[in-house]
Coordinates of C-alpha atoms and ligand atoms in Angstrom, one line a residue:
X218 CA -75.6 -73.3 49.3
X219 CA -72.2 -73.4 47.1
X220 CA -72.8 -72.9 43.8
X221 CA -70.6 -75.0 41.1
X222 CA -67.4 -72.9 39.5
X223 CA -68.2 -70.5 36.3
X224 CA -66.1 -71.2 33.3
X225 CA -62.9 -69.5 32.7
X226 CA -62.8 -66.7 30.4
X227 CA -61.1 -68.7 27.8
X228 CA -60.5 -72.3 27.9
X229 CA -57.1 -74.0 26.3
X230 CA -58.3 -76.7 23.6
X231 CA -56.6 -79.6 25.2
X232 CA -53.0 -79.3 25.5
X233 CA -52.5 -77.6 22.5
X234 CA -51.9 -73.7 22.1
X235 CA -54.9 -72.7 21.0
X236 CA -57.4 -71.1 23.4
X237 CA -61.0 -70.1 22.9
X238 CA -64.3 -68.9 24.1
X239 CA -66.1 -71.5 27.0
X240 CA -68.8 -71.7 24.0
X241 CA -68.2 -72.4 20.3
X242 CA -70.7 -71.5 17.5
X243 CA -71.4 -74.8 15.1
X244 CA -72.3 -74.4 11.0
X245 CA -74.1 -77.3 10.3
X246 CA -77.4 -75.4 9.7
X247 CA -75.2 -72.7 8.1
X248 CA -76.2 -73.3 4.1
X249 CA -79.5 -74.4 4.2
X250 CA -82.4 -71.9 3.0
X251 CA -80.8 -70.4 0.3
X252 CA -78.4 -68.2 2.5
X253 CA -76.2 -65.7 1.0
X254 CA -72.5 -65.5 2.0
X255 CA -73.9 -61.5 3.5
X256 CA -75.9 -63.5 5.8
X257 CA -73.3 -66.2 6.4
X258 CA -71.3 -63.2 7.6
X259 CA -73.7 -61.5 9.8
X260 CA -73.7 -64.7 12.1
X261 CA -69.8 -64.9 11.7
X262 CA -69.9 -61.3 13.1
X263 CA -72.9 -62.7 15.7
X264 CA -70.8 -65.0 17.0
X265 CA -67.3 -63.3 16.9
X266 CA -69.0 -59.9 18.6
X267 CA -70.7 -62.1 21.2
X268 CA -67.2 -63.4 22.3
X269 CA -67.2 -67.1 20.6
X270 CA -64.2 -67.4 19.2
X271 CA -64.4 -71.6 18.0
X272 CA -66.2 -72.0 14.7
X273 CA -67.0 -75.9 14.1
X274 CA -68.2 -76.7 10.5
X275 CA -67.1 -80.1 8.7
X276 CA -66.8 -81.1 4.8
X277 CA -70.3 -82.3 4.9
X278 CA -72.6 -79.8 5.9
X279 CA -74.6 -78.3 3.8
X280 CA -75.0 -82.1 2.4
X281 CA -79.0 -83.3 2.3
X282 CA -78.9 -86.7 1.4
X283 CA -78.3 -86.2 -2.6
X284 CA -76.3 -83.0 -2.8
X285 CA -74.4 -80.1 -1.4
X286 CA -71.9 -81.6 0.3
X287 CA -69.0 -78.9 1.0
X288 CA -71.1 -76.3 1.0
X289 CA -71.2 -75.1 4.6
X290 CA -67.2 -74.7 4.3
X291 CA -67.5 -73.1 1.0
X292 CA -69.8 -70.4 2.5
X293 CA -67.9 -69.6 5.2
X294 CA -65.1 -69.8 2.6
X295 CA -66.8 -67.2 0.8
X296 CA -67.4 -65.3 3.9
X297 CA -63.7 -65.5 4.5
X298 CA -62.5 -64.5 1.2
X299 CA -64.9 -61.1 1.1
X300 CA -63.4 -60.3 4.7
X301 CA -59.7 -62.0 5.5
X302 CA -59.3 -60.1 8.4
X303 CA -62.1 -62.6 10.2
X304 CA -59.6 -65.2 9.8
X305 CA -57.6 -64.2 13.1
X306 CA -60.3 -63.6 14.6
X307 CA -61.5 -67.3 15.1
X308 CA -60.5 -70.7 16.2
X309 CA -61.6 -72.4 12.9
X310 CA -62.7 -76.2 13.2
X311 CA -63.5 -78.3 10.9
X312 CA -64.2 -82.1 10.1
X313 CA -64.2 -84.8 7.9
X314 CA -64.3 -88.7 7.4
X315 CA -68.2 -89.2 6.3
X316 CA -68.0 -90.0 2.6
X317 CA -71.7 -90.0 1.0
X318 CA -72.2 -92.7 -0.6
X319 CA -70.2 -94.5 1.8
X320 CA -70.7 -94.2 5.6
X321 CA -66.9 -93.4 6.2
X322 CA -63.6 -93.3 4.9
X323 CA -60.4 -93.1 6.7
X324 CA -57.5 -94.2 4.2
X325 CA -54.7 -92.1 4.2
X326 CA -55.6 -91.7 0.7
X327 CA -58.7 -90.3 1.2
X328 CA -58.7 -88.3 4.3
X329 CA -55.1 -86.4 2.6
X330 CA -57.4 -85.4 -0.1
X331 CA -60.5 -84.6 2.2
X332 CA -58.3 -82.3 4.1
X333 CA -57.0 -80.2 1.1
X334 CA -60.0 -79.7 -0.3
X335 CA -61.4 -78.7 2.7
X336 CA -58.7 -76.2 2.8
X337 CA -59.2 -75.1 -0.5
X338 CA -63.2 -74.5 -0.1
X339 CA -62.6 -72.6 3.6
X340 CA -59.5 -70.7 1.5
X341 CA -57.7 -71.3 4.4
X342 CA -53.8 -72.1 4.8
X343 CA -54.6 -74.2 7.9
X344 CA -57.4 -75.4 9.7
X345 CA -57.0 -74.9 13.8
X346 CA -59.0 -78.1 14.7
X347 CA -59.5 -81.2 12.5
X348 CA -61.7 -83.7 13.8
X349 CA -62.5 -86.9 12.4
X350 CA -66.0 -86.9 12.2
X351 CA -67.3 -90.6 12.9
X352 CA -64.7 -93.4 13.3
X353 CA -64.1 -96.0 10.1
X354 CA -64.5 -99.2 11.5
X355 CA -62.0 -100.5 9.0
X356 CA -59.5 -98.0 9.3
X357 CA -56.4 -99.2 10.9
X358 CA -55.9 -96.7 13.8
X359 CA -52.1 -96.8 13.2
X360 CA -52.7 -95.4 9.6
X361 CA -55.2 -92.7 10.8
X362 CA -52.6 -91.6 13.1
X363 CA -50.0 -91.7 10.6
X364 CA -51.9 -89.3 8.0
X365 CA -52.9 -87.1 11.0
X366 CA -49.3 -86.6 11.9
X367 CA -48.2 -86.0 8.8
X368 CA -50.9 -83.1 7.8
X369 CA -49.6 -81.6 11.3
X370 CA -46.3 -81.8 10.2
X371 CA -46.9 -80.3 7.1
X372 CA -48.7 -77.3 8.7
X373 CA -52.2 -78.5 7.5
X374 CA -53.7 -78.5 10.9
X375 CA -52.4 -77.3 14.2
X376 CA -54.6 -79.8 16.3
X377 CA -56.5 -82.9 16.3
X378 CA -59.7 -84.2 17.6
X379 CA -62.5 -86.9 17.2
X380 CA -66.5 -86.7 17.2
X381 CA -68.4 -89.8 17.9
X382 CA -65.6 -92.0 18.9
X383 CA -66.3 -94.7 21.7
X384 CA -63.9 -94.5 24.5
X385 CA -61.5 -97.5 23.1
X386 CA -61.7 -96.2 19.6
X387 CA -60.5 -92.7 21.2
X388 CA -57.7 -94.6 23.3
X389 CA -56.7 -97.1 20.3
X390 CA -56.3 -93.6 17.7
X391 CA -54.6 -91.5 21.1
X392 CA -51.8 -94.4 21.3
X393 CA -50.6 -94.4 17.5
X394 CA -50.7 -90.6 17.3
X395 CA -47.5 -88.7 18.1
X396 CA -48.8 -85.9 19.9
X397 CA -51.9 -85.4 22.1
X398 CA -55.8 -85.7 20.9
X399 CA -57.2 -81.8 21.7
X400 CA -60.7 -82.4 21.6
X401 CA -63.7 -85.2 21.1
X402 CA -67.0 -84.1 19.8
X403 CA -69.9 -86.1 21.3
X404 CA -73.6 -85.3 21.3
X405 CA -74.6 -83.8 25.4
X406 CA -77.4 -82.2 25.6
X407 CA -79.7 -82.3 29.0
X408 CA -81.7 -84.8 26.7
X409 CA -78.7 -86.7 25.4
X410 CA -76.9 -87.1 29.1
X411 CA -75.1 -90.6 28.0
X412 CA -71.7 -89.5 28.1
X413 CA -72.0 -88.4 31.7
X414 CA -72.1 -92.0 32.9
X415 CA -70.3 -94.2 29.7
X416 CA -67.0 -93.0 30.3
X417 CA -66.3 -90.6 27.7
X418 CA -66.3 -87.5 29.7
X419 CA -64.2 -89.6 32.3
X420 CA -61.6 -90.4 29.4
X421 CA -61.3 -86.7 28.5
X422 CA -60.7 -85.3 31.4
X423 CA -58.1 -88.3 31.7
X424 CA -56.5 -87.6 28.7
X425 CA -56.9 -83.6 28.7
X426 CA -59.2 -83.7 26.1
X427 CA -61.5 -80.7 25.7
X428 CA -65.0 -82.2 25.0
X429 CA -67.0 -80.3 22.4
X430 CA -70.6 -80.7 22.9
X431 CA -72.8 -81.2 19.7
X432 CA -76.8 -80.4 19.3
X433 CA -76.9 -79.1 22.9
X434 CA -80.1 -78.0 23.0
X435 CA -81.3 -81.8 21.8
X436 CA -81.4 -79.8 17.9
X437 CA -84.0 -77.5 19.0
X438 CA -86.2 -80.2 21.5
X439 CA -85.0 -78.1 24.8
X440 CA -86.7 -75.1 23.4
X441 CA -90.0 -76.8 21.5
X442 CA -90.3 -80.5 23.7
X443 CA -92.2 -82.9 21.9
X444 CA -92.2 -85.6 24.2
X445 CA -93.4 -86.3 28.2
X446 CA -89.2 -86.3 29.0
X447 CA -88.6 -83.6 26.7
X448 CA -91.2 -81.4 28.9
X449 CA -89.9 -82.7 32.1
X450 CA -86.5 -82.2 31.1
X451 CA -87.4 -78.3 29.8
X452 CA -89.5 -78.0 33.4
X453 CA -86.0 -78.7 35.2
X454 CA -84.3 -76.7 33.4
X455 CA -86.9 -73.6 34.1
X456 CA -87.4 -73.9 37.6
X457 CA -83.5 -73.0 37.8
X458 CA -84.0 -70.2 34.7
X459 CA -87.6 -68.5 36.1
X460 CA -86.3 -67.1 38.9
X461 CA -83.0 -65.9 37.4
X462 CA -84.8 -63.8 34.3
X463 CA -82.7 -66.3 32.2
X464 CA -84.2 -68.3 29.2
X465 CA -84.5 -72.3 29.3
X466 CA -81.8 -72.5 26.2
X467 CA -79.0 -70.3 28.3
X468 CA -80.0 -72.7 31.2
X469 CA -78.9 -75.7 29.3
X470 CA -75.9 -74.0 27.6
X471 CA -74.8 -73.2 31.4
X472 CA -75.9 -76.6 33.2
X473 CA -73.9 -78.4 30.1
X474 CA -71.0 -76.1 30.9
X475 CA -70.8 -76.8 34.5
X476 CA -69.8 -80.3 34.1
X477 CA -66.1 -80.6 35.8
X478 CA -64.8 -81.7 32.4
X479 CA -64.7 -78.1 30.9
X480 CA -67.2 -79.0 28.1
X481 CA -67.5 -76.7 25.5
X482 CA -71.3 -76.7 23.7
X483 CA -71.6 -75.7 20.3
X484 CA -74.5 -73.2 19.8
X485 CA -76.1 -74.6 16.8
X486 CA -78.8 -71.6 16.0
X487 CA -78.6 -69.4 13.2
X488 CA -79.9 -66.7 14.3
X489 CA -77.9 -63.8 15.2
X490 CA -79.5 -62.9 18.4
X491 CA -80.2 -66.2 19.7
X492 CA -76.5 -66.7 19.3
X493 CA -75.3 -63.7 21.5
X494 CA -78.1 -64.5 23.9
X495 CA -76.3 -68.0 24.5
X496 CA -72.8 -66.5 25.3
X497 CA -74.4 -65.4 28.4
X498 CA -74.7 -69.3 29.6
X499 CA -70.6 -68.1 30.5
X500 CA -72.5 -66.4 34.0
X501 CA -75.1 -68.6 35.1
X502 CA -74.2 -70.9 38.1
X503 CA -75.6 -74.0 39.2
X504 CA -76.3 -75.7 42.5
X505 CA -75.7 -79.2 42.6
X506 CA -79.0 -80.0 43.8
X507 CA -80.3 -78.0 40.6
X508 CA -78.0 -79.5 38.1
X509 CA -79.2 -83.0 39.2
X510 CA -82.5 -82.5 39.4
X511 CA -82.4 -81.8 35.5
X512 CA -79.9 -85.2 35.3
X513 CA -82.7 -87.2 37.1
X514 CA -85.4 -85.8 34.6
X515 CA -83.6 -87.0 31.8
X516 CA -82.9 -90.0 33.5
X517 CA -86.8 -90.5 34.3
X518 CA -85.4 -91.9 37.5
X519 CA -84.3 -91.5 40.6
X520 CA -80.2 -91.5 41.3
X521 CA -79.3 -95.1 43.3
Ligands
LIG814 P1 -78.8 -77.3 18.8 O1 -78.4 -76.0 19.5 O2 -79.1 -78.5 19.7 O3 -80.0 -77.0 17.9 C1 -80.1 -75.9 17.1 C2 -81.5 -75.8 16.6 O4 -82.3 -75.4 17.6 C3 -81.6 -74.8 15.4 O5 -82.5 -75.3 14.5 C4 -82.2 -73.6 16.1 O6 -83.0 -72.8 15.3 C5 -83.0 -74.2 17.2 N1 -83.2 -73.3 18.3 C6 -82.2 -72.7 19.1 N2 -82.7 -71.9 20.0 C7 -84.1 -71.9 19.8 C8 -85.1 -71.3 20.4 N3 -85.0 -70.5 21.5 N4 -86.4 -71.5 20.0 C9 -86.6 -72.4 19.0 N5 -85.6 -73.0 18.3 C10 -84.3 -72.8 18.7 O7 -77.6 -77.6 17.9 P2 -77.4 -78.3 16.5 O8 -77.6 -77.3 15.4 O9 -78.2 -79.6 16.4 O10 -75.9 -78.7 16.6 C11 -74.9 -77.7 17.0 C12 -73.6 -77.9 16.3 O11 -73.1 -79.1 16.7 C13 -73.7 -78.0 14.7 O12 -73.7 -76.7 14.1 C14 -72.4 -78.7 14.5 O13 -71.3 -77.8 14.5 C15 -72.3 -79.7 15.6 N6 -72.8 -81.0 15.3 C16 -71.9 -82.0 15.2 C17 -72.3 -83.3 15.0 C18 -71.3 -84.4 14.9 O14 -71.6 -85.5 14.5 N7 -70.0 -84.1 15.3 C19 -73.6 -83.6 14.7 C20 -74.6 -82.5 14.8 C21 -74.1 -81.3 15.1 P3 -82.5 -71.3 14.9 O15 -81.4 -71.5 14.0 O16 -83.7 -70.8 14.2 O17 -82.2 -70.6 16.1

């Protein structure tokens, strides 16, 4: 039986120049309980010793519904400031675009602003990756493009990407823009299998876009399911992980991998060895006849 291809050692991010690990390690989680910049850096290490080289945070992490927006960025910031030499070590992503109290804003005004100050809290000269985090529905995509362009071409950013963009909102921002999208963050999960069949994936391997896979274990579900598709998703997954000594989690790291589009999941867990345990998803192959078999439990039905 063929098996489906492994990922490349290093993957480019789009068509940009910047290249990076097949999985990326994501800091959402990164400043709740209390944690200390020390432990903020022992999963930077984590991560960068396990081979990840793409760090995704964005300006509102750390946010809970009242307070602490910024704070994800600022630990890292911290993190980066007792240790500089990390900085080259990472492809550093970030995002921005979800103004509490407001759903989103994305005026020139105040994404210019949300980008500097993210630069000033990851005390960073540039950030690699800037994503716009959710679209704003009343934001011109002409302008967006225009204050993208202009934070490229004043060195602010090396490369853009979306998160949460529908396929014409992606398309409307990619034909303003003056140089190619690099990236677009959707959730995939095997319990969040949407994209497989909506078109997004189709659109980024279309347009060369890497896609960047957020909450890919369903935010924990793949590893504690709750409900009857939950289980009979995770009971997919380990009839392909049993017999390879693997866990279910690096089995859905690797089946999300093996998609054709060169998908990219962001590990979300902050815990140091759970996070070098998932860069091993990088050598598990799939059959087909595995990989859907875990599609059709998600689905809860059968393929036409
Ligand atoms: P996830 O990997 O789906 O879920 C992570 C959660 O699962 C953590 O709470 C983790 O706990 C838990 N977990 C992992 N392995 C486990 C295991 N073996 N047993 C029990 N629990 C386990 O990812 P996520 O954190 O939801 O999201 C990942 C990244 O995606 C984020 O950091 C962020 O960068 C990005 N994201 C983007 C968006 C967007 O709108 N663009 C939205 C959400 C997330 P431990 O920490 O204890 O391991």
């Amino acid at each position: 039986m063929s098996l489906l291809p492994l990922p490349p050692v290093s993957r480019a991010l789009g068509t940009s120049s910047l290249t990076v690990s097949p999985l990326a390690w994501g800091m959402w989680r990164l400043a709740e309980n209390g944690r200390t910049a020390t432990e903020a850096a022992t999963l930077v290490h984590a991560a960068l010793e396990a081979g990840i080289t793409l760090l995704d945070t964005a300006d509102i992490y750390g946010f809970d519904g009242h307070a602490g927006f910024g704070d994800a960025e600022a630990l890292l910031g911290d993190v980066l400031r007792a240790e500089p030499a990390l900085r080259d070590r990472m492809v550093l992503a970030s995002k921005g675009g979800i103004l509490p109290p407001l759903p989103y804003d994305q005026s020139t005004a105040y994404l210019n602003a949300a980008i500097e100050a993210s630069l000033k809290r990851l005390r960073v000269d540039c950030i690699d990756l800037w994503q716009i985090h959710r679209p704003d529905i009343l934001a011109h995509p002409h302008e967006v493009a225009r204050t993208l362009d202009s934070a490229v071409a004043a060195g602010k950013i090396r490369a853009l990407g979306v998160s949460n963009f529908t396929i014409h909102q992606t398309a409307a921002l990619q034909h303003f823009l003056g140089q190619p999208l690099a990236t677009t963050q959707p959730e995939i999960s095997p319990l969040r299998i949407a994209c497989f069949e909506n078109g997004e994936l189709d659109q980024a391997m279309m347009l060369g876009l890497t896609p960047l896979a957020w909450s890919p274990l369903g935010g924990g579900r793949i590893a504690m399911p709750e409900t009857a598709r939950d289980k009979a998703v995770a009971a997919a997954l380990d009839a392909v992980a049993a017999p390879l000594g693997i866990s279910r989690t690096v089995a859905a790291y690797s089946w999300v991998i093996a998609h054709p589009a060169g998908i990219i999941p962001i590990v979300g867990s902050q815990n140091a060895a759970r996070i070098a345990e998932a860069a091993t998803a990088t050598t598990v192959q799939w059959s087909r006849t595995d990989w859907y078999a875990v599609l059709v439990a998600a689905r809860g039905e059968k393929l036409p």
